[in-house]
Amino acid sequence: MAAPGAFYITTPIYYVNDVPHIGHAYTSLACDVMARFHRLDGRRVMFLSGTDEHGQKVEKSAEAAGMDPQAFCDRVSQNFRDLSGLMGYSNDDFIRTTEERHTRACQALWRAVIAAGNDDIYLGKYAGWYSVRDEAFYGEDELVDSPAGKRAPSGAPVEWVEEPSYFFRLSAWQDRLLAFYDANPDFILPPARRNEVMSFVKSGLRDLSISRTSFKWGIPVPDAPGHIMYVWFDALTNYITAVGYPDTASAAFTTFWPATHIVGKDILRFHAVYWPAFLMAAGVAPPARVFAHGWWTVEGQKMSKSLGNFIPPHELVAKYGLDPVRYFVLRELPFGADGDFSHRAVINRLNGDLANDLGNLVQRVLSFIAKNGDGQVPNPGALAPEDEKLLGASAALHATTRARVDRQELHTALEEIWRVIGDANRYVDAQAPWTLRKTDPARMATVLYALTDAIRRIAIVLQPFMPTAAGRILDQLAVPTGTARQLAAMGGEPKLVPGTALPKPEGVFPRYVEASA
RNA sequence: GGCGGGAUAGCUCAGUGGUAGAGCAGAGGAAUCAUAAUCCUUUGGUCGGGGGUUCAAAUCCCUCUCCCGCUACCA
């Protein structure tokens, strides 16, 4: 069990051969929001990302580039580390599977499975139809008959090849996995994905080939010269490497493991089936949760190499700004479902939600105070019921958003926040401080105080989603950094101190104006 | 083929038995503190088709049509 109040969240390790696109950015961004949320909520957080650097493709790419595989990885993994900087990720560690600590962890995990004495790893033969030309294995059902014999779908000739391989006895784990899913109904989210995984497991499991002898770029299997670990055993282990495995008594491990894994739906099975089985076989606790998210389409079309419609994250950030991009991808699609990334939709969110609803709310209140309230935090009188209502709604966001974030429902968390932003705008109109200025200045001050305090709470809870913009709003309210910006401060102390000087207000979310044709 | 999910306002979706909802878009109005922002009102749906159960069905059952996901070793 992880320590109480601790939270460990991981992105997948990205395949180092890939070029980062919006899909990678999205996965990490969701993790980043959860990591930031829980830190602000007073928990100890470990947020891990990294790169997957082994495998035949990397070996070949390095060769093609005329480089040593390690030097090649050093270069291309930088693309993903740069992404962290660009998107403002707050990851605590960035693991690379070519690091020595990872080799140690993988070999230790392997040995632990063997030491458990259940014969879960055994030596067999990996066999299949291989096309030298395609450099790929094909399943029997994929092959096409031709006069010259069996052919790959590409038309390339195939040959039956066999190589010695270690296998993981996954077939023996069906019942234990199903029992685990039953005992942990939230282990796989969203629920639809859980159903898919369970039906997959119920349909029967085959043993898994977990080593290769046909190439070299990988982690050596202990006591088995010529064998290197096959991708998944190597890659998945990164999640425990980073918390100190094999030292399961280490502070990091006892504090943080088990983790919440956020993955794309394409790799759900590996995380929700193979990984818990590996761990249980080695006597290590399985992960706490695996959450699978969906895919982005771009202007209604699937992202693909042939269409060349991958969106480089840096272009988006340059065009719209970092926080608007963060907001858009988290708000636009239900986390878990597929969604479309379109210029139109970004503009609508940016101008409608950010500039009009939130940005204008902050600006109308703060500039009113700057002009009519001596530029200070107003001094409130007794609160009226409608004041209490607004303040109560904004304070309640702490609990409601936490409940949403706990289930990875980041879009509904934002919905909750925007509901209160709407309340605040309606409150401004209903109270009409511009009228109170002439009729009842004391009441005006109370109204403005209620508004600044509501905005303070809204900005605090928005920090995980839009760290820079939310921070700027808090700056404009003269909220000191530190505990005053923790989520706990939404409920009570420290509050805004009447009379505190406020800086000159500046717009936080400018409208996006389309370049005129 | 098998298993699972879905089809609700122009768009994206919420809504599991009791007089159809939200956001955006559209129309009209109010206000003028504010980033021509905000607020109010409002147009709009035979809840995919058909059948059934029920006093009552978007909601339960049957059936049809269409869409999507999963159906293993592709990093």
mmCIF file of C-alpha atoms in Angstrom, chain A residues 167-409:
data_model
loop_
_atom_site.group_PDB
_atom_site.id
_atom_site.type_symbol
_atom_site.label_atom_id
_atom_site.label_comp_id
_atom_site.label_asym_id
_atom_site.label_seq_id
_atom_site.Cartn_x
_atom_site.Cartn_y
_atom_site.Cartn_z
ATOM 1 C CA PHE A 167 7.814 -17.217 -22.082
ATOM 2 C CA PHE A 168 5.702 -15.802 -19.321
ATOM 3 C CA ARG A 169 2.998 -18.227 -18.261
ATOM 4 C CA LEU A 170 0.148 -15.780 -18.709
ATOM 5 C CA SER A 171 -2.258 -18.653 -19.345
ATOM 6 C CA ALA A 172 -2.067 -19.512 -15.668
ATOM 7 C CA TRP A 173 -3.173 -16.069 -14.570
ATOM 8 C CA GLN A 174 -6.656 -15.812 -15.999
ATOM 9 C CA ASP A 175 -8.548 -16.588 -12.805
ATOM 10 C CA ARG A 176 -6.295 -14.522 -10.593
ATOM 11 C CA LEU A 177 -6.612 -11.532 -12.905
ATOM 12 C CA LEU A 178 -10.386 -11.804 -13.027
ATOM 13 C CA ALA A 179 -10.495 -12.070 -9.247
ATOM 14 C CA PHE A 180 -8.328 -8.981 -9.049
ATOM 15 C CA TYR A 181 -10.630 -7.016 -11.364
ATOM 16 C CA ASP A 182 -13.644 -8.126 -9.355
ATOM 17 C CA ALA A 183 -12.051 -7.027 -6.132
ATOM 18 C CA ASN A 184 -11.014 -3.683 -7.631
ATOM 19 C CA PRO A 185 -13.894 -2.337 -9.720
ATOM 20 C CA ASP A 186 -12.094 0.940 -10.375
ATOM 21 C CA PHE A 187 -8.814 -0.641 -11.394
ATOM 22 C CA ILE A 188 -9.595 -0.076 -15.067
ATOM 23 C CA LEU A 189 -11.363 3.119 -16.099
ATOM 24 C CA PRO A 190 -13.485 4.163 -17.886
ATOM 25 C CA PRO A 191 -15.904 1.284 -17.167
ATOM 26 C CA ALA A 192 -16.383 0.487 -20.859
ATOM 27 C CA ARG A 193 -12.674 -0.270 -21.111
ATOM 28 C CA ARG A 194 -12.844 -2.449 -18.048
ATOM 29 C CA ASN A 195 -15.512 -4.536 -19.755
ATOM 30 C CA GLU A 196 -13.363 -4.943 -22.824
ATOM 31 C CA VAL A 197 -10.373 -6.055 -20.838
ATOM 32 C CA MET A 198 -12.387 -8.485 -18.767
ATOM 33 C CA SER A 199 -13.955 -10.074 -21.802
ATOM 34 C CA PHE A 200 -10.525 -10.377 -23.329
ATOM 35 C CA VAL A 201 -9.206 -12.160 -20.269
ATOM 36 C CA LYS A 202 -12.285 -14.368 -20.059
ATOM 37 C CA SER A 203 -11.727 -15.460 -23.634
ATOM 38 C CA GLY A 204 -8.536 -17.164 -22.539
ATOM 39 C CA LEU A 205 -4.914 -16.133 -22.299
ATOM 40 C CA ARG A 206 -1.915 -17.445 -24.160
ATOM 41 C CA ASP A 207 1.598 -17.413 -22.833
ATOM 42 C CA LEU A 208 3.677 -14.445 -23.744
ATOM 43 C CA SER A 209 7.058 -14.417 -25.405
ATOM 44 C CA ILE A 210 9.230 -12.132 -23.309
ATOM 45 C CA SER A 211 12.709 -12.518 -24.755
ATOM 46 C CA ARG A 212 14.435 -12.348 -28.111
ATOM 47 C CA THR A 213 17.715 -13.552 -29.507
ATOM 48 C CA SER A 214 17.467 -11.965 -32.939
ATOM 49 C CA PHE A 215 18.788 -8.558 -31.989
ATOM 50 C CA LYS A 216 20.906 -7.010 -29.274
ATOM 51 C CA TRP A 217 19.475 -3.632 -28.248
ATOM 52 C CA GLY A 218 17.773 -4.511 -25.019
ATOM 53 C CA ILE A 219 18.242 -5.586 -21.459
ATOM 54 C CA PRO A 220 20.050 -8.919 -21.089
ATOM 55 C CA VAL A 221 18.051 -11.716 -19.536
ATOM 56 C CA PRO A 222 19.865 -12.803 -16.379
ATOM 57 C CA ASP A 223 21.820 -16.020 -16.737
ATOM 58 C CA ALA A 224 20.750 -16.486 -20.347
ATOM 59 C CA PRO A 225 23.438 -15.355 -22.746
ATOM 60 C CA GLY A 226 22.082 -14.139 -26.092
ATOM 61 C CA HIS A 227 18.604 -13.362 -24.744
ATOM 62 C CA ILE A 228 17.361 -9.846 -24.271
ATOM 63 C CA MET A 229 14.041 -8.931 -22.723
ATOM 64 C CA TYR A 230 11.256 -8.312 -25.132
ATOM 65 C CA VAL A 231 9.614 -4.915 -25.072
ATOM 66 C CA TRP A 232 6.806 -5.185 -22.564
ATOM 67 C CA PHE A 233 8.706 -6.794 -19.751
ATOM 68 C CA ASP A 234 11.319 -4.102 -20.148
ATOM 69 C CA ALA A 235 9.033 -1.153 -20.761
ATOM 70 C CA LEU A 236 6.405 -1.708 -18.082
ATOM 71 C CA THR A 237 8.998 -2.187 -15.395
ATOM 72 C CA ASN A 238 9.952 1.481 -15.671
ATOM 73 C CA TYR A 239 7.090 2.318 -13.344
ATOM 74 C CA ILE A 240 8.722 0.527 -10.440
ATOM 75 C CA THR A 241 12.279 1.360 -11.429
ATOM 76 C CA ALA A 242 11.514 4.995 -10.776
ATOM 77 C CA VAL A 243 10.450 4.341 -7.203
ATOM 78 C CA GLY A 244 13.537 2.362 -6.371
ATOM 79 C CA TYR A 245 12.756 -1.240 -7.270
ATOM 80 C CA PRO A 246 14.216 -3.736 -6.415
ATOM 81 C CA ASP A 247 14.552 -1.954 -3.106
ATOM 82 C CA THR A 248 10.949 -2.410 -2.067
ATOM 83 C CA ALA A 249 11.809 -1.159 1.400
ATOM 84 C CA SER A 250 12.995 2.177 0.055
ATOM 85 C CA ALA A 251 11.195 5.340 1.057
ATOM 86 C CA ALA A 252 10.149 6.027 -2.519
ATOM 87 C CA PHE A 253 8.692 2.588 -3.030
ATOM 88 C CA THR A 254 6.827 2.327 0.228
ATOM 89 C CA THR A 255 5.532 5.852 -0.119
ATOM 90 C CA PHE A 256 4.339 5.839 -3.706
ATOM 91 C CA TRP A 257 3.754 2.376 -5.110
ATOM 92 C CA PRO A 258 1.190 1.413 -6.437
ATOM 93 C CA ALA A 259 0.716 3.955 -9.192
ATOM 94 C CA THR A 260 -2.079 5.335 -11.323
ATOM 95 C CA HIS A 261 -1.179 4.718 -14.954
ATOM 96 C CA ILE A 262 -2.610 6.940 -17.665
ATOM 97 C CA VAL A 263 -2.380 5.311 -21.077
ATOM 98 C CA GLY A 264 -3.740 5.542 -24.597
ATOM 99 C CA LYS A 265 -6.374 2.973 -25.409
ATOM 100 C CA ASP A 266 -3.949 1.193 -27.729
ATOM 101 C CA ILE A 267 -1.787 0.026 -24.870
ATOM 102 C CA LEU A 268 -4.467 -0.615 -22.286
ATOM 103 C CA ARG A 269 -4.202 -4.361 -22.452
ATOM 104 C CA PHE A 270 -0.521 -4.404 -21.721
ATOM 105 C CA HIS A 271 -1.048 -2.285 -18.633
ATOM 106 C CA ALA A 272 -4.238 -3.899 -17.407
ATOM 107 C CA VAL A 273 -3.430 -7.541 -18.120
ATOM 108 C CA TYR A 274 0.265 -8.275 -18.602
ATOM 109 C CA TRP A 275 1.595 -5.795 -16.094
ATOM 110 C CA PRO A 276 -0.447 -6.852 -13.058
ATOM 111 C CA ALA A 277 0.328 -10.467 -13.928
ATOM 112 C CA PHE A 278 4.077 -9.795 -14.084
ATOM 113 C CA LEU A 279 3.957 -8.005 -10.778
ATOM 114 C CA MET A 280 1.844 -10.541 -8.962
ATOM 115 C CA ALA A 281 4.076 -13.302 -10.276
ATOM 116 C CA ALA A 282 7.019 -11.465 -8.741
ATOM 117 C CA GLY A 283 5.211 -10.868 -5.478
ATOM 118 C CA VAL A 284 4.838 -7.136 -6.056
ATOM 119 C CA ALA A 285 1.546 -5.286 -5.634
ATOM 120 C CA PRO A 286 -0.230 -4.524 -8.919
ATOM 121 C CA PRO A 287 -0.883 -0.915 -9.913
ATOM 122 C CA ALA A 288 -3.695 1.036 -8.302
ATOM 123 C CA ARG A 289 -5.380 2.081 -11.501
ATOM 124 C CA VAL A 290 -5.061 2.058 -15.254
ATOM 125 C CA PHE A 291 -6.972 4.749 -17.063
ATOM 126 C CA ALA A 292 -7.304 4.625 -20.856
ATOM 127 C CA HIS A 293 -8.009 7.756 -22.803
ATOM 128 C CA GLY A 294 -9.142 8.167 -26.388
ATOM 129 C CA TRP A 295 -7.684 9.638 -29.533
ATOM 130 C CA TRP A 296 -7.724 13.059 -31.075
ATOM 131 C CA THR A 297 -8.771 13.584 -34.605
ATOM 132 C CA VAL A 298 -7.697 16.761 -36.365
ATOM 133 C CA GLU A 299 -10.344 18.760 -38.193
ATOM 134 C CA GLY A 300 -12.410 15.612 -38.304
ATOM 135 C CA GLN A 301 -9.666 13.375 -39.646
ATOM 136 C CA LYS A 302 -7.553 10.722 -38.069
ATOM 137 C CA MET A 303 -3.976 11.721 -37.436
ATOM 138 C CA SER A 304 -1.773 9.831 -39.826
ATOM 139 C CA LYS A 305 1.572 9.996 -41.472
ATOM 140 C CA SER A 306 0.061 9.857 -44.931
ATOM 141 C CA LEU A 307 -2.149 12.849 -44.227
ATOM 142 C CA GLY A 308 0.721 14.595 -42.539
ATOM 143 C CA ASN A 309 -1.718 16.183 -40.112
ATOM 144 C CA PHE A 310 0.183 15.635 -36.900
ATOM 145 C CA ILE A 311 0.028 18.811 -34.906
ATOM 146 C CA PRO A 312 3.364 19.710 -33.386
ATOM 147 C CA PRO A 313 2.655 20.959 -29.866
ATOM 148 C CA HIS A 314 4.994 23.918 -30.220
ATOM 149 C CA GLU A 315 2.914 25.280 -33.100
ATOM 150 C CA LEU A 316 -0.211 25.210 -30.991
ATOM 151 C CA VAL A 317 1.441 26.901 -28.074
ATOM 152 C CA ALA A 318 2.889 29.555 -30.337
ATOM 153 C CA LYS A 319 -0.494 30.208 -31.895
ATOM 154 C CA TYR A 320 -2.863 30.133 -28.926
ATOM 155 C CA GLY A 321 -0.681 30.272 -25.863
ATOM 156 C CA LEU A 322 0.159 27.508 -23.413
ATOM 157 C CA ASP A 323 -2.709 27.839 -20.952
ATOM 158 C CA PRO A 324 -5.441 28.092 -23.599
ATOM 159 C CA VAL A 325 -4.086 24.936 -25.196
ATOM 160 C CA ARG A 326 -4.046 23.191 -21.845
ATOM 161 C CA TYR A 327 -7.599 24.318 -21.190
ATOM 162 C CA PHE A 328 -8.867 23.308 -24.587
ATOM 163 C CA VAL A 329 -7.610 19.765 -24.674
ATOM 164 C CA LEU A 330 -8.802 19.084 -21.150
ATOM 165 C CA ARG A 331 -12.201 20.693 -21.577
ATOM 166 C CA GLU A 332 -13.132 19.733 -25.089
ATOM 167 C CA LEU A 333 -13.396 16.015 -24.835
ATOM 168 C CA PRO A 334 -14.571 13.767 -22.072
ATOM 169 C CA PHE A 335 -11.407 12.148 -20.803
ATOM 170 C CA GLY A 336 -11.578 8.639 -22.115
ATOM 171 C CA ALA A 337 -13.554 9.374 -25.270
ATOM 172 C CA ASP A 338 -12.267 10.414 -28.652
ATOM 173 C CA GLY A 339 -12.413 14.041 -29.640
ATOM 174 C CA ASP A 340 -11.713 16.391 -32.470
ATOM 175 C CA PHE A 341 -9.127 19.100 -32.515
ATOM 176 C CA SER A 342 -10.243 21.892 -34.789
ATOM 177 C CA HIS A 343 -9.201 25.468 -35.097
ATOM 178 C CA ARG A 344 -12.855 26.529 -34.860
ATOM 179 C CA ALA A 345 -13.390 24.645 -31.618
ATOM 180 C CA VAL A 346 -10.250 26.089 -30.067
ATOM 181 C CA ILE A 347 -11.331 29.620 -30.919
ATOM 182 C CA ASN A 348 -14.786 29.010 -29.485
ATOM 183 C CA ARG A 349 -13.377 27.749 -26.206
ATOM 184 C CA LEU A 350 -10.702 30.375 -26.038
ATOM 185 C CA ASN A 351 -12.985 33.313 -26.690
ATOM 186 C CA GLY A 352 -16.151 31.978 -25.116
ATOM 187 C CA ASP A 353 -14.930 30.268 -21.966
ATOM 188 C CA LEU A 354 -11.629 31.978 -21.304
ATOM 189 C CA ALA A 355 -11.879 35.522 -22.630
ATOM 190 C CA ASN A 356 -15.602 36.171 -22.168
ATOM 191 C CA ASP A 357 -16.610 34.154 -19.139
ATOM 192 C CA LEU A 358 -13.520 34.045 -16.976
ATOM 193 C CA GLY A 359 -11.202 36.729 -18.311
ATOM 194 C CA ASN A 360 -13.896 39.335 -18.506
ATOM 195 C CA LEU A 361 -15.214 38.451 -15.066
ATOM 196 C CA VAL A 362 -11.831 39.064 -13.520
ATOM 197 C CA GLN A 363 -11.275 42.203 -15.529
ATOM 198 C CA ARG A 364 -14.677 43.777 -14.875
ATOM 199 C CA VAL A 365 -14.348 43.262 -11.136
ATOM 200 C CA LEU A 366 -10.730 44.277 -10.747
ATOM 201 C CA SER A 367 -10.898 47.300 -12.965
ATOM 202 C CA PHE A 368 -14.035 48.423 -11.142
ATOM 203 C CA ILE A 369 -12.130 48.165 -7.891
ATOM 204 C CA ALA A 370 -9.178 49.972 -9.381
ATOM 205 C CA LYS A 371 -11.409 52.852 -10.396
ATOM 206 C CA ASN A 372 -13.948 52.933 -7.596
ATOM 207 C CA GLY A 373 -12.401 51.129 -4.701
ATOM 208 C CA ASP A 374 -9.041 52.838 -4.236
ATOM 209 C CA GLY A 375 -7.302 49.833 -5.752
ATOM 210 C CA GLN A 376 -7.498 47.900 -2.506
ATOM 211 C CA VAL A 377 -9.160 44.740 -1.330
ATOM 212 C CA PRO A 378 -12.602 46.075 -0.357
ATOM 213 C CA ASN A 379 -13.746 46.205 3.246
ATOM 214 C CA PRO A 380 -16.942 44.167 3.519
ATOM 215 C CA GLY A 381 -19.891 44.658 5.850
ATOM 216 C CA ALA A 382 -22.233 41.888 6.916
ATOM 217 C CA LEU A 383 -22.792 39.329 4.187
ATOM 218 C CA ALA A 384 -26.203 38.999 2.590
ATOM 219 C CA PRO A 385 -27.602 35.553 1.721
ATOM 220 C CA GLU A 386 -26.728 35.981 -1.937
ATOM 221 C CA ASP A 387 -23.135 36.807 -0.977
ATOM 222 C CA GLU A 388 -22.943 33.675 1.146
ATOM 223 C CA LYS A 389 -24.358 31.689 -1.723
ATOM 224 C CA LEU A 390 -21.668 32.782 -4.154
ATOM 225 C CA LEU A 391 -18.898 32.272 -1.638
ATOM 226 C CA GLY A 392 -20.298 28.900 -0.667
ATOM 227 C CA ALA A 393 -20.458 27.767 -4.286
ATOM 228 C CA SER A 394 -16.879 28.808 -4.922
ATOM 229 C CA ALA A 395 -15.602 27.160 -1.757
ATOM 230 C CA ALA A 396 -17.464 23.965 -2.583
ATOM 231 C CA LEU A 397 -15.393 23.621 -5.741
ATOM 232 C CA HIS A 398 -12.616 22.157 -3.665
ATOM 233 C CA ALA A 399 -14.590 19.041 -2.839
ATOM 234 C CA THR A 400 -16.471 18.727 -6.113
ATOM 235 C CA THR A 401 -13.408 19.056 -8.317
ATOM 236 C CA ARG A 402 -11.463 16.646 -6.128
ATOM 237 C CA ALA A 403 -14.150 14.033 -6.596
ATOM 238 C CA ARG A 404 -13.938 14.527 -10.344
ATOM 239 C CA VAL A 405 -10.168 14.493 -10.517
ATOM 240 C CA ASP A 406 -10.070 11.310 -8.456
ATOM 241 C CA ARG A 407 -11.834 9.588 -11.328
ATOM 242 C CA GLN A 408 -9.817 11.340 -14.059
ATOM 243 C CA GLU A 409 -12.919 13.334 -15.055
#
